[in-house]
Tab-separated table of C-alpha atoms in Angstrom:
chain	number	residue	atom	x	y	z
Y	1	MET	CA	17.696	31.623	10.619
Y	2	ASP	CA	15.908	28.253	10.304
Y	3	TYR	CA	12.605	29.964	11.046
Y	4	VAL	CA	13.210	32.553	8.354
Y	5	LYS	CA	14.019	29.884	5.758
Y	6	ALA	CA	10.921	27.874	6.709
Y	7	PHE	CA	8.742	30.984	6.567
Y	8	LEU	CA	10.080	32.064	3.173
Y	9	VAL	CA	9.725	28.662	1.492
Y	10	GLY	CA	6.381	27.809	3.088
Y	11	GLY	CA	5.130	31.315	2.382
Y	12	ALA	CA	6.233	31.092	-1.250
Y	13	LEU	CA	4.335	27.827	-1.699
Y	14	CYS	CA	1.232	29.380	-0.146
Y	15	LEU	CA	1.644	32.519	-2.263
Y	16	ILE	CA	1.741	30.438	-5.442
Y	17	GLY	CA	-1.428	28.631	-4.335
Y	18	GLN	CA	-3.187	31.915	-3.589
Y	19	ILE	CA	-2.202	33.361	-6.953
Y	20	LEU	CA	-3.571	30.243	-8.655
Y	21	ILE	CA	-6.859	30.629	-6.766
Y	22	ASP	CA	-7.155	34.340	-7.589
Y	23	LYS	CA	-5.948	34.404	-11.193
Y	24	THR	CA	-7.135	31.078	-12.652
Y	25	LYS	CA	-10.400	29.187	-12.794
Y	26	LEU	CA	-8.862	26.251	-10.948
Y	27	THR	CA	-10.807	25.157	-7.890
Y	28	PRO	CA	-8.980	24.950	-4.557
Y	29	ALA	CA	-9.394	21.153	-4.629
Y	30	ARG	CA	-7.605	20.908	-7.981
Y	31	ILE	CA	-4.813	23.136	-6.725
Y	32	LEU	CA	-4.393	20.990	-3.596
Y	33	VAL	CA	-4.274	17.800	-5.652
Y	34	SER	CA	-1.801	19.448	-8.018
Y	35	TYR	CA	0.442	20.334	-5.078
Y	36	VAL	CA	0.452	16.715	-3.887
Y	37	VAL	CA	1.200	15.418	-7.396
Y	38	ILE	CA	3.997	17.972	-7.862
Y	39	GLY	CA	5.418	16.864	-4.496
Y	40	VAL	CA	5.308	13.205	-5.554
Y	41	ILE	CA	7.055	13.946	-8.845
Y	42	ALA	CA	9.666	16.219	-7.244
Y	43	GLY	CA	10.243	13.720	-4.425
Y	44	ALA	CA	10.606	10.785	-6.793
Y	45	ALA	CA	13.038	12.757	-8.957
Y	46	GLY	CA	15.108	13.738	-5.916
Y	47	ILE	CA	14.474	17.446	-6.469
Y	48	TYR	CA	12.464	18.028	-3.280
Y	49	LYS	CA	15.022	16.617	-0.794
Y	50	PRO	CA	17.421	19.601	-1.065
Y	51	LEU	CA	14.478	21.945	-0.459
Y	52	ILE	CA	13.548	19.976	2.672
Y	53	ASP	CA	17.168	20.124	3.851
Y	54	PHE	CA	17.198	23.901	3.305
Y	55	ALA	CA	13.763	24.905	4.637
Y	56	GLY	CA	12.776	22.120	7.035
Y	57	ALA	CA	9.124	22.516	8.049
Y	58	GLY	CA	8.645	25.187	5.384
Y	59	ALA	CA	8.938	22.409	2.814
Y	60	THR	CA	7.527	19.411	4.711
Y	61	VAL	CA	4.322	20.926	6.106
Y	62	PRO	CA	2.696	22.077	2.809
Y	63	LEU	CA	0.996	19.526	0.582
Y	64	THR	CA	4.047	19.278	-1.656
Y	65	GLY	CA	5.856	17.839	1.371
Y	66	PHE	CA	3.099	15.250	1.789
Y	67	GLY	CA	3.537	14.219	-1.841
Y	68	SER	CA	7.288	13.985	-1.383
Y	69	LEU	CA	6.784	11.833	1.712
Y	70	LEU	CA	4.538	9.470	-0.262
Y	71	ALA	CA	7.163	9.110	-3.000
Y	72	LYS	CA	9.926	8.486	-0.462
Y	73	GLY	CA	7.830	5.840	1.311
Y	74	VAL	CA	7.019	4.040	-1.934
Y	75	LYS	CA	10.657	4.100	-3.046
Y	76	GLU	CA	11.894	2.638	0.251
Y	77	ALA	CA	9.131	0.002	0.378
Y	78	VAL	CA	9.800	-1.116	-3.198
Y	79	ASP	CA	13.482	-1.563	-2.325
Y	80	GLN	CA	12.530	-3.717	0.675
Y	81	GLN	CA	9.350	-5.529	-0.424
Y	82	GLY	CA	9.387	-5.395	-4.196
Y	83	PHE	CA	6.148	-4.904	-6.110
Y	84	LEU	CA	3.983	-4.957	-2.976
Y	85	GLY	CA	5.816	-1.847	-1.737
Y	86	ILE	CA	4.077	0.210	-4.440
Y	87	PHE	CA	0.795	-0.203	-2.579
Y	88	LEU	CA	2.031	-0.151	1.021
Y	89	GLY	CA	4.952	2.287	1.082
Y	90	GLY	CA	3.139	5.600	0.748
Y	91	LEU	CA	0.492	4.780	3.325
Y	92	LYS	CA	3.035	3.424	5.774
Y	93	ALA	CA	5.240	6.521	5.465
Y	94	ALA	CA	2.340	8.962	5.850
Y	95	ALA	CA	0.295	7.024	8.421
Y	96	GLY	CA	1.049	9.429	11.289
Y	97	GLY	CA	-0.014	12.514	9.345
Y	98	ILE	CA	-3.113	10.837	7.934
Y	99	THR	CA	-4.134	9.668	11.413
Y	100	ALA	CA	-3.613	13.157	12.855
Y	101	ALA	CA	-5.745	14.728	10.101
Y	102	ILE	CA	-8.573	12.221	10.577
Y	103	THR	CA	-8.478	12.636	14.372
Y	104	ALA	CA	-8.519	16.443	14.100
Y	105	GLY	CA	-11.453	16.268	11.681
Y	106	LEU	CA	-13.349	13.957	14.003
Y	107	LEU	CA	-12.756	16.219	17.014
Y	108	ALA	CA	-13.831	19.290	15.039
Y	109	SER	CA	-17.023	17.540	13.947
Y	110	LEU	CA	-17.822	16.594	17.538
Y	111	LEU	CA	-17.082	20.037	18.998
Y	112	PHE	CA	-18.665	22.273	16.357
Y	113	ARG	CA	-21.967	22.265	14.485
Y	114	ALA	CA	-22.012	22.831	10.738
Y	115	LYS	CA	-24.271	25.590	9.406
Y	116	ASP	CA	-25.653	26.217	5.954
Y	117	LYS	CA	-24.473	29.359	4.202
Y	118	SER	CA	-27.287	31.807	3.704
């Protein structure tokens, strides 16, 4: 049942993104940034945590989950370090995911050659 919940929530988030791409003039980059910002706001407000508890990876893997993780990291770091936590908390909380994304991008650039669209 956990897989079904993750699929439904993650799929719904992807469906909303696809509808935004197809039906609006928003660029994919703006939609991605919007997802992160919505995740930060929902995470900071405590709205996203119940969704994570319900759907697991279906809520943490999409970009809204990344935004929620940033908000959670900042909140915890501010509680521990004060003002300095605003700058360090988000990066510290998301360091593993950021490192994985950079490493995957580096490996892809080394293994594959980019081509111009013709």
